[in-house]
mmCIF file with all atom_site columns, C-alpha atoms in Angstrom:
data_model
loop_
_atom_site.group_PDB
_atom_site.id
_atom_site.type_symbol
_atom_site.label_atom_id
_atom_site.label_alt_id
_atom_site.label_comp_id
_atom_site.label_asym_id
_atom_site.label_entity_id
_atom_site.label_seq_id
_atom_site.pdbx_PDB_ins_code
_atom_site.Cartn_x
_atom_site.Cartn_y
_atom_site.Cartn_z
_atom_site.occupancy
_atom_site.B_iso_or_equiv
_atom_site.pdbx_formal_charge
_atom_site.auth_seq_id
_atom_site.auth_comp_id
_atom_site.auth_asym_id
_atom_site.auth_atom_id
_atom_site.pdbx_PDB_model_num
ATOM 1   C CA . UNK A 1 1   ? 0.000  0.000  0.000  1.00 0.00 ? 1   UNK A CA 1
ATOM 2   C CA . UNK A 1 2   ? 1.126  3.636  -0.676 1.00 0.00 ? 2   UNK A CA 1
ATOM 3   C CA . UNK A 1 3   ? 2.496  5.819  1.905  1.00 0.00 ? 3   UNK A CA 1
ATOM 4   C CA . UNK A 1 4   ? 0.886  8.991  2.508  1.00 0.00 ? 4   UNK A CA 1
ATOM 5   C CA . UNK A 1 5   ? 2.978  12.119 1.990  1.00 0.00 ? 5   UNK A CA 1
ATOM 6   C CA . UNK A 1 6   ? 2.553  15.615 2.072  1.00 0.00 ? 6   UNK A CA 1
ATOM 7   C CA . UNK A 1 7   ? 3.509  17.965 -0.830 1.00 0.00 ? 7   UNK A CA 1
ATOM 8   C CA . UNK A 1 8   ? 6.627  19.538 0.365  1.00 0.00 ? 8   UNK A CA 1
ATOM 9   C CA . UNK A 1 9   ? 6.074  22.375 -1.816 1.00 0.00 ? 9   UNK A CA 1
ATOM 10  C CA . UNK A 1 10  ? 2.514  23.331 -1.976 1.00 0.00 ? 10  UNK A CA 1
ATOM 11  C CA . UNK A 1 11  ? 1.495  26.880 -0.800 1.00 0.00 ? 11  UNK A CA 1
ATOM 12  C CA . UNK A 1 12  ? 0.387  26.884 2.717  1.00 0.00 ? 12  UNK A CA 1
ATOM 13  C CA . UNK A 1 13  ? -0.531 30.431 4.361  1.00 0.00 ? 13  UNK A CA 1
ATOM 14  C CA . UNK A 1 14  ? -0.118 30.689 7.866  1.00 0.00 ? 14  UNK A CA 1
ATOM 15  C CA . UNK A 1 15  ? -2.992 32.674 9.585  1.00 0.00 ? 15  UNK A CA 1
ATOM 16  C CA . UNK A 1 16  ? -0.610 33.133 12.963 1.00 0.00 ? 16  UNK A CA 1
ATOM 17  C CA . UNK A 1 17  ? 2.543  34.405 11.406 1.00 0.00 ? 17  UNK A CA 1
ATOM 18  C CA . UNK A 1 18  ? 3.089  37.844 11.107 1.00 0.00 ? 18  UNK A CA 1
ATOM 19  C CA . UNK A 1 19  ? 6.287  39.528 8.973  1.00 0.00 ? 19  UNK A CA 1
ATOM 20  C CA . UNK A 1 20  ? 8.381  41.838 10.675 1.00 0.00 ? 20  UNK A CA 1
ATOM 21  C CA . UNK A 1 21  ? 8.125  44.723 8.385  1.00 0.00 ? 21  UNK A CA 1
ATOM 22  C CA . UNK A 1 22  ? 4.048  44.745 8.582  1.00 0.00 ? 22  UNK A CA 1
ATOM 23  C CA . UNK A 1 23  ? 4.277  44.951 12.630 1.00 0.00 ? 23  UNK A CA 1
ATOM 24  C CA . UNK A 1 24  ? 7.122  47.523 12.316 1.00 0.00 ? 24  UNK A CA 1
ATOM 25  C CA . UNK A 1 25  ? 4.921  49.729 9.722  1.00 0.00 ? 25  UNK A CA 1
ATOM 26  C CA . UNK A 1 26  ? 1.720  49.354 11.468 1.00 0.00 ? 26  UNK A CA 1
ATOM 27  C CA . UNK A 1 27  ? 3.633  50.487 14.807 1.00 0.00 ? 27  UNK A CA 1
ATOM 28  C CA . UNK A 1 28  ? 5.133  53.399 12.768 1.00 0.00 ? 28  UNK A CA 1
ATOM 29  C CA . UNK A 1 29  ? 1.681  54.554 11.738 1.00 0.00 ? 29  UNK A CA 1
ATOM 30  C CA . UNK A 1 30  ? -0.175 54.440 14.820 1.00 0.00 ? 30  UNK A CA 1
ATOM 31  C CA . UNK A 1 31  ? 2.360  55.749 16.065 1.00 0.00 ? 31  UNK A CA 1
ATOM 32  C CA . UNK A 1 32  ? 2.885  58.855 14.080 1.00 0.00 ? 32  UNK A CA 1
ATOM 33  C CA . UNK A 1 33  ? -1.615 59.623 14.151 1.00 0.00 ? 33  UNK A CA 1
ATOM 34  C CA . UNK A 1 34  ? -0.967 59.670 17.553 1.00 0.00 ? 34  UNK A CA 1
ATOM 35  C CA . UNK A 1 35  ? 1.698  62.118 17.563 1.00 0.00 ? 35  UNK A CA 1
ATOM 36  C CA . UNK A 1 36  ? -0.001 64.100 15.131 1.00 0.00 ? 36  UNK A CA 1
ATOM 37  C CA . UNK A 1 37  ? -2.613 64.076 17.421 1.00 0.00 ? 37  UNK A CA 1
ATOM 38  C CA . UNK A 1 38  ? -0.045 65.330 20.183 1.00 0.00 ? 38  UNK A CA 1
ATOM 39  C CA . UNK A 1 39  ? 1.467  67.769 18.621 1.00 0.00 ? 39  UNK A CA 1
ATOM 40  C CA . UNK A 1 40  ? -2.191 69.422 17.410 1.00 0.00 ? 40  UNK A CA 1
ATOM 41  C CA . UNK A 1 41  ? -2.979 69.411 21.130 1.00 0.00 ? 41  UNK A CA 1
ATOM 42  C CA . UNK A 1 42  ? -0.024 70.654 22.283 1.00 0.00 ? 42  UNK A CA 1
ATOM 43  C CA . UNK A 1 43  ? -0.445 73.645 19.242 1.00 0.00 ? 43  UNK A CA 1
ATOM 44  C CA . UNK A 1 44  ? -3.644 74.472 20.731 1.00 0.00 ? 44  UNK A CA 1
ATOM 45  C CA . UNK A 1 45  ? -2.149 74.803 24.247 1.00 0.00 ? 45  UNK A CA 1
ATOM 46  C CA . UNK A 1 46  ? 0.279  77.019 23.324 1.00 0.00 ? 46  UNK A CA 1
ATOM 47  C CA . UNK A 1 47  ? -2.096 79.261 21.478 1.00 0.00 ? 47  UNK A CA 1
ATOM 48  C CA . UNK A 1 48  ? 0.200  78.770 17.935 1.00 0.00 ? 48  UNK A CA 1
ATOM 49  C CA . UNK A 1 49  ? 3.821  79.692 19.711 1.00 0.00 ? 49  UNK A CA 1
ATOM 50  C CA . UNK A 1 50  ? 5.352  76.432 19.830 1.00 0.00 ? 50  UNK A CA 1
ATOM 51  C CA . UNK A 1 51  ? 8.535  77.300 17.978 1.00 0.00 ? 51  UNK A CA 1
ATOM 52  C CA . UNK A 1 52  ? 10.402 74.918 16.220 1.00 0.00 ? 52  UNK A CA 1
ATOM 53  C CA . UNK A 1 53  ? 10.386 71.837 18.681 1.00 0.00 ? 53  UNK A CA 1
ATOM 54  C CA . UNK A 1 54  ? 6.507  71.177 16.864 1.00 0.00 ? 54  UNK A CA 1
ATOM 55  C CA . UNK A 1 55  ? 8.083  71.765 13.221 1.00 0.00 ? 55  UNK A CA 1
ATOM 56  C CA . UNK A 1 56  ? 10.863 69.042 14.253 1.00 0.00 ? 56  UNK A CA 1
ATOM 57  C CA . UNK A 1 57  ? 8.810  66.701 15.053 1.00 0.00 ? 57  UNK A CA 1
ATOM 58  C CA . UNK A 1 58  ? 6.312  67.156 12.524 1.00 0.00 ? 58  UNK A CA 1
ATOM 59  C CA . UNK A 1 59  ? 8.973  66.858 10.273 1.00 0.00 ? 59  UNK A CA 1
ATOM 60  C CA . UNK A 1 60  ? 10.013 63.417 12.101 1.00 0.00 ? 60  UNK A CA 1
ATOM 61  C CA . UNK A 1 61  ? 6.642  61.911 11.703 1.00 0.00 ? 61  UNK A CA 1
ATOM 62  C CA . UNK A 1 62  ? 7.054  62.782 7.915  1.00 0.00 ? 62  UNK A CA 1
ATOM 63  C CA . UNK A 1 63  ? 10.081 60.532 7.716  1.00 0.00 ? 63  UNK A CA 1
ATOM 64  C CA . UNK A 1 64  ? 8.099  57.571 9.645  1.00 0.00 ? 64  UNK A CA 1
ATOM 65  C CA . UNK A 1 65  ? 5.919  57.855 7.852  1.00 0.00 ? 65  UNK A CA 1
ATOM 66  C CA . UNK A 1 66  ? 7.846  57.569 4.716  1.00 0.00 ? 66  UNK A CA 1
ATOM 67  C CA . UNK A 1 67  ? 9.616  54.748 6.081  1.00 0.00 ? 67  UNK A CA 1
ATOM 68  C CA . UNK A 1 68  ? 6.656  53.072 7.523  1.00 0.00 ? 68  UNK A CA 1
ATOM 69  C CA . UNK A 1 69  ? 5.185  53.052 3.685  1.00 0.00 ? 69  UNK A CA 1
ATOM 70  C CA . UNK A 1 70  ? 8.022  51.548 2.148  1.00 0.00 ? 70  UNK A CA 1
ATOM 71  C CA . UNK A 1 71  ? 8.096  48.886 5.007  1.00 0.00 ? 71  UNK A CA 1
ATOM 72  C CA . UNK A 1 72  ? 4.386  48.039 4.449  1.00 0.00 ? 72  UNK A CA 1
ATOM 73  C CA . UNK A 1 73  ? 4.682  47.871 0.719  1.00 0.00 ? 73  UNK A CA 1
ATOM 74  C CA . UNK A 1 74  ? 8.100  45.626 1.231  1.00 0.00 ? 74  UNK A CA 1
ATOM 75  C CA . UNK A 1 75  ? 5.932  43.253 3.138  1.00 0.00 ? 75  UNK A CA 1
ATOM 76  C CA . UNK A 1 76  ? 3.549  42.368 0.797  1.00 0.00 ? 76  UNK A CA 1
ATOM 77  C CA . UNK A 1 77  ? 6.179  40.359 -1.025 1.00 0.00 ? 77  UNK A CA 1
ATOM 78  C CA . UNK A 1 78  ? 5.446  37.842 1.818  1.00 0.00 ? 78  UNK A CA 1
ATOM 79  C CA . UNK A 1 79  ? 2.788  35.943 1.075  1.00 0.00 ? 79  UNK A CA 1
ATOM 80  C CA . UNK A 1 80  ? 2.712  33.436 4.015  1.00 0.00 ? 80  UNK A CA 1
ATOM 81  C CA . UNK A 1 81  ? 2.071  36.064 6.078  1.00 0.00 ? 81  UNK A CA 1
ATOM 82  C CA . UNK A 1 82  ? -0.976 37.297 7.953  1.00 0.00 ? 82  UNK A CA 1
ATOM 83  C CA . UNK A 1 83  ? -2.850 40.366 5.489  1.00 0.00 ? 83  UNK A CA 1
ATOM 84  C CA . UNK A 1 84  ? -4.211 42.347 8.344  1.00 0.00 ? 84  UNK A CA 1
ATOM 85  C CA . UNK A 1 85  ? -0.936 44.436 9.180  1.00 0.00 ? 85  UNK A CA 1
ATOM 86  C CA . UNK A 1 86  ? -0.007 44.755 6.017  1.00 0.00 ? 86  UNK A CA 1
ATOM 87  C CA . UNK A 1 87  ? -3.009 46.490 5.508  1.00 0.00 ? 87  UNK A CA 1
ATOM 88  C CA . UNK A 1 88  ? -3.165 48.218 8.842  1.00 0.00 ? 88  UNK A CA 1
ATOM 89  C CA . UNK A 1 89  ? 0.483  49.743 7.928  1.00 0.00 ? 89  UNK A CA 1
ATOM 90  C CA . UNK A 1 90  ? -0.088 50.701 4.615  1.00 0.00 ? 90  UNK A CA 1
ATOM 91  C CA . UNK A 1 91  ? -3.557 52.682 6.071  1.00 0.00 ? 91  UNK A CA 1
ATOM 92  C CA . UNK A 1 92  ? -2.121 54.314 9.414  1.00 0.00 ? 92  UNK A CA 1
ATOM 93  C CA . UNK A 1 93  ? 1.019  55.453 7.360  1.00 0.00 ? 93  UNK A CA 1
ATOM 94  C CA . UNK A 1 94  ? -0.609 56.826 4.147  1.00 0.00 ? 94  UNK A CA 1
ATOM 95  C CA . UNK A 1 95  ? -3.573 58.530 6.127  1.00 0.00 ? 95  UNK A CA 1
ATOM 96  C CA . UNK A 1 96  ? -0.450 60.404 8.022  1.00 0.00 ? 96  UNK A CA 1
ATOM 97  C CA . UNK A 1 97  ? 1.220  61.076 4.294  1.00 0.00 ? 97  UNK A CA 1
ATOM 98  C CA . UNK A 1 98  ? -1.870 62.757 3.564  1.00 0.00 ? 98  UNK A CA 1
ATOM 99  C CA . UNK A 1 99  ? -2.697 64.653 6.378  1.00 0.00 ? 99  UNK A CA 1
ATOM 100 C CA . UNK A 1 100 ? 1.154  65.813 6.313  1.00 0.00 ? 100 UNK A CA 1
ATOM 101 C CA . UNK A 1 101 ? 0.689  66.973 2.653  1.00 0.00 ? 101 UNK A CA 1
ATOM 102 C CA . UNK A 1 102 ? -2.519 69.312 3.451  1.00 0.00 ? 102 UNK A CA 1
ATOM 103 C CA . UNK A 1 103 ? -1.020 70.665 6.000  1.00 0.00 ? 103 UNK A CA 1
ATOM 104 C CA . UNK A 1 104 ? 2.245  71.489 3.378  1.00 0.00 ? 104 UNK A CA 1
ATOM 105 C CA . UNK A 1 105 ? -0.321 72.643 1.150  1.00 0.00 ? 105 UNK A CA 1
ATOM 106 C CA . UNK A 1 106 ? -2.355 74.978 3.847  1.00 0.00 ? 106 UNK A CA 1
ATOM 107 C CA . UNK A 1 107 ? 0.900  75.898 5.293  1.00 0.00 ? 107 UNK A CA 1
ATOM 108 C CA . UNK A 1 108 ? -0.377 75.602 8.913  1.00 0.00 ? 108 UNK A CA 1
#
């Protein structure tokens, strides 16, 4: 009687495993709405006068941002991975893009 074996090489996605660059981007994302969100609240508490310090960091969000994009977009050459972040990261990161670019645009 024949032995039953598995196919070595057949395409099995994990739902459990998640790639390292979709974590790292969807961390980069939430964390840059929420320090969007900080630095609008701190803006407001200081009436407009907060100097360079909130230019800085706005300016450092940017650049996660950035980074946290090309992370998410690197992961989706995984396939075996879990979706969800992937997603996640590419959403947090280019809703901060975007809300980084009207504020260029507006000048604020």
């Amino acid at each position: 009687m024949g032995r039953n074996r598995k196919k070595k090489f057949a395409y099995r996605p994990s739902d459990r495993v998640v790639s390292r660059a979709s974590a790292v981007s969807a961390f980069l994302g939430i964390v840059g709405i929420a320090g969007y969100g900080l630095l609008i609240a701190g803006s407001f508490y200081s009436e407009g006068n907060g100097g360079v310090i909130y230019g800085l960091a706005g300016w450092a969000i940017l650049i996660m941002s950035i980074v946290g994009l090309r992370l998410s977009i690197k992961s989706f050459e995984d396939t075996a991975s879990m979706v969800i972040w992937k997603i996640i990261g590419c959403t947090t990161n280019g809703l901060v893009l975007v809300f980084s670019a009207i504020i260029f645009i507006l000048g604020i």
